[in-house]
Coordinates of C-alpha atoms in Angstrom, one line a residue:
X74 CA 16.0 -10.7 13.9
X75 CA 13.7 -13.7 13.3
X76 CA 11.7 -14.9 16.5
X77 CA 12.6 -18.1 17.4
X78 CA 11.0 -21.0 19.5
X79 CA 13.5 -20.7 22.0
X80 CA 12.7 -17.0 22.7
X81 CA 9.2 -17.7 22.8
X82 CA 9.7 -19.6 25.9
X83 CA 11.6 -17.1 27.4
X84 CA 9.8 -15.6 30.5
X85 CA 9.8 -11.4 28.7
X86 CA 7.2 -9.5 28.0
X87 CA 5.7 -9.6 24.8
X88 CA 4.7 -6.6 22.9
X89 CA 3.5 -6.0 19.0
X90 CA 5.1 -3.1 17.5
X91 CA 1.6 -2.4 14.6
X92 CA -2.1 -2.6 15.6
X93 CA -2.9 -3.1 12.1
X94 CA -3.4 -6.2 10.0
X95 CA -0.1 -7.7 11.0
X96 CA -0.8 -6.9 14.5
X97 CA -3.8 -9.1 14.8
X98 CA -1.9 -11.8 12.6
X99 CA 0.9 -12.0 15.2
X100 CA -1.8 -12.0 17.7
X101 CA -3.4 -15.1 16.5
X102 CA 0.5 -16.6 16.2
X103 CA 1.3 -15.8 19.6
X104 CA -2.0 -17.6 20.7
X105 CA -1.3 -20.8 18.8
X106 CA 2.0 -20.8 20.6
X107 CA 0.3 -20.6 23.7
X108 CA 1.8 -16.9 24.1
X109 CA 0.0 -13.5 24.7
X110 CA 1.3 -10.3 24.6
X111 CA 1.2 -7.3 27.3
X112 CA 0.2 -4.7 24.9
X113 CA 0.3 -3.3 21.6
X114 CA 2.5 0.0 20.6
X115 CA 1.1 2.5 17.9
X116 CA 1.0 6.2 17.6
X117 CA -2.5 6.4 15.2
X118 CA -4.2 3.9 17.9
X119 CA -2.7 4.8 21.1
X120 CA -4.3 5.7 24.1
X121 CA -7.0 2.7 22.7
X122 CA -7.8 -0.6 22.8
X123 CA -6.7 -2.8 20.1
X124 CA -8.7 -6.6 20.1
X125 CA -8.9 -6.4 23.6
X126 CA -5.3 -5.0 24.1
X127 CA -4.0 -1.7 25.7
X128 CA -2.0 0.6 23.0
X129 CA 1.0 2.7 24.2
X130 CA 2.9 5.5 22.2
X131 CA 6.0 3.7 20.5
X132 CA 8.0 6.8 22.7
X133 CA 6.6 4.9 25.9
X134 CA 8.9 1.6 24.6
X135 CA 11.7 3.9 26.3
X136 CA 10.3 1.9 29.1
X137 CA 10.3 -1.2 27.4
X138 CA 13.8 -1.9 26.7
X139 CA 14.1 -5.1 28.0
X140 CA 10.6 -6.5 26.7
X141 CA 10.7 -8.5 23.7
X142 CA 9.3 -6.0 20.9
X143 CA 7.4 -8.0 17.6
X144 CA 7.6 -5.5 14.4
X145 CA 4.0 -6.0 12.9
X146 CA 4.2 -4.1 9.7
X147 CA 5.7 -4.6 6.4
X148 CA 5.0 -1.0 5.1
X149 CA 6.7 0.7 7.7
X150 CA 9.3 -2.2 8.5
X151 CA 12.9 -0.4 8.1
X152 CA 11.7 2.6 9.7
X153 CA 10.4 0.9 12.9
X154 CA 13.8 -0.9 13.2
X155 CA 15.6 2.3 12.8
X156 CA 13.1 4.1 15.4
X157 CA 13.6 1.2 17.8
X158 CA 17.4 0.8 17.8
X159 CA 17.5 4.5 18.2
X160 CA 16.0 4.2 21.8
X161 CA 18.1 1.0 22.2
X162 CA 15.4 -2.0 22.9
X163 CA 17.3 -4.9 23.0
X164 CA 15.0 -7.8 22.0
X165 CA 13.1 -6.5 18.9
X166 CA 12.4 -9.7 16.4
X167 CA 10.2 -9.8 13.5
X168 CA 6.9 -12.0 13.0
X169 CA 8.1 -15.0 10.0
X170 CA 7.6 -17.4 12.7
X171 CA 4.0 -16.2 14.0
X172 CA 2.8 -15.9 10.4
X173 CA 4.3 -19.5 9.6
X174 CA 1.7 -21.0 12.7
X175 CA -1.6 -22.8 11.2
X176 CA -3.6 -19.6 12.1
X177 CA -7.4 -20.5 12.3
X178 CA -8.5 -17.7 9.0
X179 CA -12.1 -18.3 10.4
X180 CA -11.4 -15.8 12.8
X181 CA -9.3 -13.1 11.6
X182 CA -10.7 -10.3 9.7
X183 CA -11.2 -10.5 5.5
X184 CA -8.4 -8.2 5.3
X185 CA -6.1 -10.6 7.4
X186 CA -7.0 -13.2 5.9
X187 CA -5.5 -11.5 2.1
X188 CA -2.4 -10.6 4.4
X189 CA -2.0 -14.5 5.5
X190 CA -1.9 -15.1 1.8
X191 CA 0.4 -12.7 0.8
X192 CA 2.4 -13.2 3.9
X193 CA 5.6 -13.5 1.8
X194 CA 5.5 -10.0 1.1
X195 CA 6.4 -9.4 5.0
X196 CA 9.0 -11.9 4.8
X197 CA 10.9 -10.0 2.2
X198 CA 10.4 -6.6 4.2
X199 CA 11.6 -8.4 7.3
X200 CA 14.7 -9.5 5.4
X201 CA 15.1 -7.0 2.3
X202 CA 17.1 -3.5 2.1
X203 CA 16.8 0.4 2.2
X204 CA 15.7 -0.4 -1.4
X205 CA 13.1 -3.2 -1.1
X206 CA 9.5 -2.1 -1.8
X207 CA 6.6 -3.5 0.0
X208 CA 3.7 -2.1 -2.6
X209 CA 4.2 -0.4 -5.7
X210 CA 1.1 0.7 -7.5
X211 CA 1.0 1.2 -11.1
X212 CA -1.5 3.2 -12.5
X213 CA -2.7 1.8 -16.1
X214 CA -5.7 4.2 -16.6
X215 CA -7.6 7.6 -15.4
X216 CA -10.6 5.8 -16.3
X217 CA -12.8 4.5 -14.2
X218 CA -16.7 2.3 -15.0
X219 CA -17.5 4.2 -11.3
X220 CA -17.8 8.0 -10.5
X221 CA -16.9 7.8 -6.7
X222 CA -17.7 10.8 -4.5
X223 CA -14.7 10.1 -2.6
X224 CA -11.8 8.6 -4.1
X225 CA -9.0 8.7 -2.5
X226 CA -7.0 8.0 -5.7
X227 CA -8.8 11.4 -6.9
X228 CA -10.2 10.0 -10.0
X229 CA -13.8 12.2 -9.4
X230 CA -11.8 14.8 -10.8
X231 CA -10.6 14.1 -14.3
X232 CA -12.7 15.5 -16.7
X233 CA -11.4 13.6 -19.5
X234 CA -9.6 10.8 -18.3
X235 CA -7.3 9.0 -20.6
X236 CA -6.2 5.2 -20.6
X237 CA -2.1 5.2 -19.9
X238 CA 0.3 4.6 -22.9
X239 CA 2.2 1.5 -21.6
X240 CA 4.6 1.1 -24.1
X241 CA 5.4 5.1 -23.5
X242 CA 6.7 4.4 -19.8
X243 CA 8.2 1.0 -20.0
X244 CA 11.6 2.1 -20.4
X245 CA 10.9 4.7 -17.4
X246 CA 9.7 1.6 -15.4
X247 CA 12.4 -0.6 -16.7
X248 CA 15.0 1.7 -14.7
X249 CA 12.9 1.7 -11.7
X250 CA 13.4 -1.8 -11.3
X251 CA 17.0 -1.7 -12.1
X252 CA 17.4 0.8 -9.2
X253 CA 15.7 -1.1 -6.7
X254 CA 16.7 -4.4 -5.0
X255 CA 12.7 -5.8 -4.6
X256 CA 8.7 -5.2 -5.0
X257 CA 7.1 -8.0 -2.9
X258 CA 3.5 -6.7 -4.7
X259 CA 3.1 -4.9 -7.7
X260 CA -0.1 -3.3 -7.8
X261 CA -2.0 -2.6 -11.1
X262 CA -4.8 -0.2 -10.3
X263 CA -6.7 2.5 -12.1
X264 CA -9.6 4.2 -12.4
X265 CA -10.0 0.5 -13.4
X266 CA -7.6 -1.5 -14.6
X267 CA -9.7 -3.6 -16.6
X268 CA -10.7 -0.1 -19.3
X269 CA -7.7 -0.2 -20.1
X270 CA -7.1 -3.2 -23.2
X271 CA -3.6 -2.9 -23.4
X272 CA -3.3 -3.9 -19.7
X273 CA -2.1 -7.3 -20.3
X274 CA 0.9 -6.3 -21.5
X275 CA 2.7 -5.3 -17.9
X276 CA 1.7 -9.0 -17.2
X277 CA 3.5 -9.9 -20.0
X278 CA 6.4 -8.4 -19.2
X279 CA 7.4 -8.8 -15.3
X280 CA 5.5 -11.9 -14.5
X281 CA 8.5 -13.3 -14.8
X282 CA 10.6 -10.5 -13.6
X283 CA 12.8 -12.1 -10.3
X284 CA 12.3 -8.8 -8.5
X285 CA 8.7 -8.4 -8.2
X286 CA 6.8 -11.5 -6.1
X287 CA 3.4 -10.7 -6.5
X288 CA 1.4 -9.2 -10.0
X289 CA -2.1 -7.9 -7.9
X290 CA -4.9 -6.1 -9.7
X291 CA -7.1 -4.1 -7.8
X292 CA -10.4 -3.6 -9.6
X293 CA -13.9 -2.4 -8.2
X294 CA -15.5 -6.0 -10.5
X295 CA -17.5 -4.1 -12.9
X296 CA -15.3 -4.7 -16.1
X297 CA -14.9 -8.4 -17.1
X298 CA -11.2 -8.1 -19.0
X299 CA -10.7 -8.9 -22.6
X300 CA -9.4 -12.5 -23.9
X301 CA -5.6 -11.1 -23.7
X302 CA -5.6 -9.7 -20.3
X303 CA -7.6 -13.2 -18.9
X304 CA -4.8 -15.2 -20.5
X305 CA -1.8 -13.0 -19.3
X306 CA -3.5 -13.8 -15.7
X307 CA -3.3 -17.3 -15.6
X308 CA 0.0 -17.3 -13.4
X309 CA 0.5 -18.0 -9.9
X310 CA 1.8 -14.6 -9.4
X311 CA -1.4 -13.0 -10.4
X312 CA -3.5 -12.6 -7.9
X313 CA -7.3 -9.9 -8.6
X314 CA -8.2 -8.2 -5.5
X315 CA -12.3 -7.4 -5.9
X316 CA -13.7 -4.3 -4.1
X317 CA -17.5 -5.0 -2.9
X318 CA -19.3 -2.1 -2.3
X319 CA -22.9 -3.8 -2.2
X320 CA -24.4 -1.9 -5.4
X321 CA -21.9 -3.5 -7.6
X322 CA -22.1 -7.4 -6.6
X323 CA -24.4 -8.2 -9.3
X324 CA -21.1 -7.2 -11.7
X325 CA -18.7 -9.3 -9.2
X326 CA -20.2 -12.3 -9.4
X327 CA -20.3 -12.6 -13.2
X328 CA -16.0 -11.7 -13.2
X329 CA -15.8 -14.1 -10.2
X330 CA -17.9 -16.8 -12.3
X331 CA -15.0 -16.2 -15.3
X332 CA -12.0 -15.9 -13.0
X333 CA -13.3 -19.7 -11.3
X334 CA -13.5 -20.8 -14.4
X335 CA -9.9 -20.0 -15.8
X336 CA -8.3 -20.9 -12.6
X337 CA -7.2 -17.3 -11.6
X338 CA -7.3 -16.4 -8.0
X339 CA -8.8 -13.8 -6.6
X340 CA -9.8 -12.1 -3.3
X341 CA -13.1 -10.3 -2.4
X342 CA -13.0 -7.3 0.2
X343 CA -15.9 -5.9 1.6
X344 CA -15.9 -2.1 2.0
X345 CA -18.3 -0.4 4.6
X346 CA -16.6 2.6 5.0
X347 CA -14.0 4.7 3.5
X348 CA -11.3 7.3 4.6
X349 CA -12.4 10.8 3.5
X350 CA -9.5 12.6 2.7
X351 CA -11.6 16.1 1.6
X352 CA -11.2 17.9 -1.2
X353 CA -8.3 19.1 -3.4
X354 CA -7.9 22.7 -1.7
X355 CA -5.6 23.8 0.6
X356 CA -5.8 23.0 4.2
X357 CA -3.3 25.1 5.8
X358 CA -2.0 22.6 8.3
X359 CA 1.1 23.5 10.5
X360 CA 3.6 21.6 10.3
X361 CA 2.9 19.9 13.2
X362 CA -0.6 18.4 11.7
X363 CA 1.4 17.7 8.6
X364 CA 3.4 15.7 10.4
X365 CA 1.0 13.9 12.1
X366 CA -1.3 13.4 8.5
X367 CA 2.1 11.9 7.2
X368 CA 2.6 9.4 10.0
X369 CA -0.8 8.2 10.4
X370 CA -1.8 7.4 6.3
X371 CA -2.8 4.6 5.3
X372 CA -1.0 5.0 1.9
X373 CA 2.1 6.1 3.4
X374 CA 4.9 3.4 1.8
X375 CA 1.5 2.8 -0.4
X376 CA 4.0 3.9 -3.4
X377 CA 2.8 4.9 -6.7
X378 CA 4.2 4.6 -10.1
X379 CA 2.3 7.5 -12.4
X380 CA 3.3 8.4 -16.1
X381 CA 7.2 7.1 -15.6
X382 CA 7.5 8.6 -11.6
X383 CA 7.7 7.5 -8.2
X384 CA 5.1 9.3 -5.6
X385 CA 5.2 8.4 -1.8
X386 CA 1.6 8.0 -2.0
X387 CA -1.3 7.8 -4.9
X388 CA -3.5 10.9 -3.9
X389 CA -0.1 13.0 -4.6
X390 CA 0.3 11.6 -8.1
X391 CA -3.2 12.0 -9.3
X392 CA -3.2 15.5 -7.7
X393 CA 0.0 16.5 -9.2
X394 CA -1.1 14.8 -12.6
X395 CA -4.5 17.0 -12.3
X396 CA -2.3 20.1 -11.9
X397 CA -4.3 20.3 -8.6
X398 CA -1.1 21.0 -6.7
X399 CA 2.7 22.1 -7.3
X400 CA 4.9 19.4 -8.9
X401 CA 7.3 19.4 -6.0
X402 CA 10.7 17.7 -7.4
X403 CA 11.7 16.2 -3.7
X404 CA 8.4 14.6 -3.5
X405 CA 9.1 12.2 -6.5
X406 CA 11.7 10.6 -8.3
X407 CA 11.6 11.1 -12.3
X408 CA 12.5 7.5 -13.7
X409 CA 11.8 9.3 -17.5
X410 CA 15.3 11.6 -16.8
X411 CA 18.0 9.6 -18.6
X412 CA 20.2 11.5 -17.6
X413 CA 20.0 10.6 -13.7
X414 CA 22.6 7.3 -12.9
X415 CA 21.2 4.7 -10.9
X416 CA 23.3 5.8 -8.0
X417 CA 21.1 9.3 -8.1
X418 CA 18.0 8.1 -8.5
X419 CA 19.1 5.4 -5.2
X420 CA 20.4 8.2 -3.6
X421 CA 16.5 9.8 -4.5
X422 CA 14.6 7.1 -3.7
X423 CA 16.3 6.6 -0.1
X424 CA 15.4 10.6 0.7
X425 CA 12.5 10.3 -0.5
X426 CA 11.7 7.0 1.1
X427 CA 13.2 7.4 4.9
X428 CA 13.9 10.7 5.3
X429 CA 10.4 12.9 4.9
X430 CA 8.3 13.7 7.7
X431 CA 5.9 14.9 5.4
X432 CA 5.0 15.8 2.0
X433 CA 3.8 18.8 -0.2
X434 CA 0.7 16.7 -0.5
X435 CA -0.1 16.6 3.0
X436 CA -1.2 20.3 2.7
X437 CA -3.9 19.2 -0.1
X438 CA -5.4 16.7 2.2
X439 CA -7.2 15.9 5.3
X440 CA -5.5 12.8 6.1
X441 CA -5.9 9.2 5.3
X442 CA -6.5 7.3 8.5
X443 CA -8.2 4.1 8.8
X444 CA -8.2 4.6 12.6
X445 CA -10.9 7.4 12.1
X446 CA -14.4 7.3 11.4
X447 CA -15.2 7.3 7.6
X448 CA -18.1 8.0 4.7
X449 CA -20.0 5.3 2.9
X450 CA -18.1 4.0 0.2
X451 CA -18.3 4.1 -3.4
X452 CA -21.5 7.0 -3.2
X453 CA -22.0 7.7 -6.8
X454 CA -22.2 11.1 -8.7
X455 CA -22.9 11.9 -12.2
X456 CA -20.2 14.6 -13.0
X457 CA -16.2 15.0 -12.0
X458 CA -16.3 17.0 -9.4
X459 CA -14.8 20.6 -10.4
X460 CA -11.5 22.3 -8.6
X461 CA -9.0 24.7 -8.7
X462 CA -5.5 24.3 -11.0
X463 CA -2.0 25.6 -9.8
X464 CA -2.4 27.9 -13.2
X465 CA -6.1 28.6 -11.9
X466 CA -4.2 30.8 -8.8
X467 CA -2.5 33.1 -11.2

């Protein structure tokens, strides 16, 4: 599957399966090879252009076979394999080679450039199994410093959000990680991570776990952590991903300033829009929109770990957790059920994993998609925003 040298002198058409992130990274790969491609293929940007490139339906690579096809994405890696094989392309490589090329980071977006660093996480998609996870979030706390009009994590909706009991799931988590084969990022997100004081301890625990390659904590920079959690961090596995929403960079430079000066690395991503989702009610969708809101998510793959089980997405575990919607048992795996082997809760996680087309979620929400225009990010309000429980509808 890995591109090789040799192939990219061969005289086929190139095309990049993902005109995402790892799109314009293979992009910039193929160009310091001396390499273009024809097009891109994507189903949330076709019909588009994608940096300067035409994008065609993936059902149009019918027409493609003998082209040589470049998977661009890690979250969606097995399932593009499986889709391509199943209209028999013949050349279909991944991208380890193009993200190995000296890529010049001064011209790639801030989000590519995060994506270059973390590049190993694609490597172990590319190679991994059925049971390797690209991103895992963790969620260590309902609390949050910001109120958020439109979090797509849903946290404008707790009334009394509570910090998460670590010690309470780690057995629950413990099995998770037995079950699987990989986690190339573990992500440790709120609310914000930082409220919670206890949040050193998952460091503590799997930074030196073999399965999980990256410990990333994804915090909005108002909340410089306690003494503990600043210690726990000093490990090149650790890496603090900084959301800047303009109004709170006066708070990001002081956790930047004590993050330089303990030797911690850390990222800073600019936001200027933001997916709106809508509210919590539901949308009556047919199945065919549902469908369509599934494949075209942003936090589809984005897996979330809540209160000891596995969601397919984030927005389904805080809406489930908020009583907001049913607890639908296909739509997660429950790592606290003891009495599950690890062979069930594999055989659940595969179902759950490569086998929906959508989710009971889907119905609570207008869709995720970075492809569409957004709302300003981070807009503040004073109170959580008020909504209807499952027990609310009688």
């Amino acid at each position: 599957m890995e591109l090789t040298r040799n192939i990219l002198e061969d005289s086929k058409n190139i095309i990049i399966y993902g005109a995402s992130v790892y799109g314009e990274l293979a992009l910039r790969g193929l160009e310091m090879l001396g390499k273009t491609p024809i097009c891109f293929a994507d189903r949330a940007r076709a019909g588009r252009d994608y940096l300067g490139y035409p994008v065609i339906k993936p059902e149009d690579l019918v027409n493609h076979r003998q082209n040589l096809i470049l998977i661009a994405s890690a979250d969606f890696y097995y399932e593009i394999l499986n889709f391509l094989e199943g209209l028999d392309c013949e050349n279909i490589y991944d991208i380890s080679l193009l993200l190995q090329q000296p890529i010049d980071l001064d011209k790639v977006s801030h989000r590519a450039k995060e994506m270059y660093d973390a590049r190993e996480n694609y490597f172990k998609a590319a190679k991994g199994t059925d049971l390797t996870i690209v991103h895992l979030g963790f969620c260590v706390s309902e609390r949050c410093s910001l109120k958020c009009k439109d979090c797509s994590f849903l946290m404008q909706y707790y009334q009394h959000p509570q910090n998460i009991d670590l010690e309470l799931y780690k057995p629950a988590l413990d099995r998770f990680i037995e079950t699987i084969d990989y986690i190339s990022e573990f992500r440790i997100y709120g609310g914000e991570p930082f409220m919670n004081p206890d949040m050193y301890k998952l460091l503590e625990w799997y930074k030196e776990c073999e399965k999980i390659n990256t410990l990333s904590i994804y915090t909005n920079g108002t909340i410089i952590p306690n003494a503990h959690t600043l210690e726990s961090m000093k490990s090149k596995k650790v890496k603090v991903h900084i959301s800047d929403y303009g109004h709170n960079m006066n708070k990001v430079d002081k956790l930047v300033k004590v993050l330089e000066q303990e030797g911690i690395t850390y990222f800073i991503r600019k936001y200027d829009t933001w997916c709106n989702a809508g509210d919590l009610s539901p949308k009556n969708h047919t199945r065919q929109k549902l469908e369509e809101i599934y494949s075209n998510c942003f936090a589809t793959n984005c897996y979330s770990f809540l209160k000891g089980k596995f969601y397919a997405c984030p927005r389904a575990a805080h809406a489930v957790n908020l009583e907001a919607m049913p607890d639908v048992v296909q739509d997660r795996v429950d790592f606290n059920n003891e009495k599950l082997s690890i062979e069930q809760l594999q055989q659940q996680l595969r179902e759950l994993m490569h086998n929906r087309k959508y989710i009971a979620a889907c119905a609570y929400c207008d869709g995720l998609d970075n492809h569409v225009a957004g709302v300003k990010p981070a807009v503040q309000i004073r109170e959580p925003l008020e909504y209807k429980r499952i027990a609310d509808n009688g």
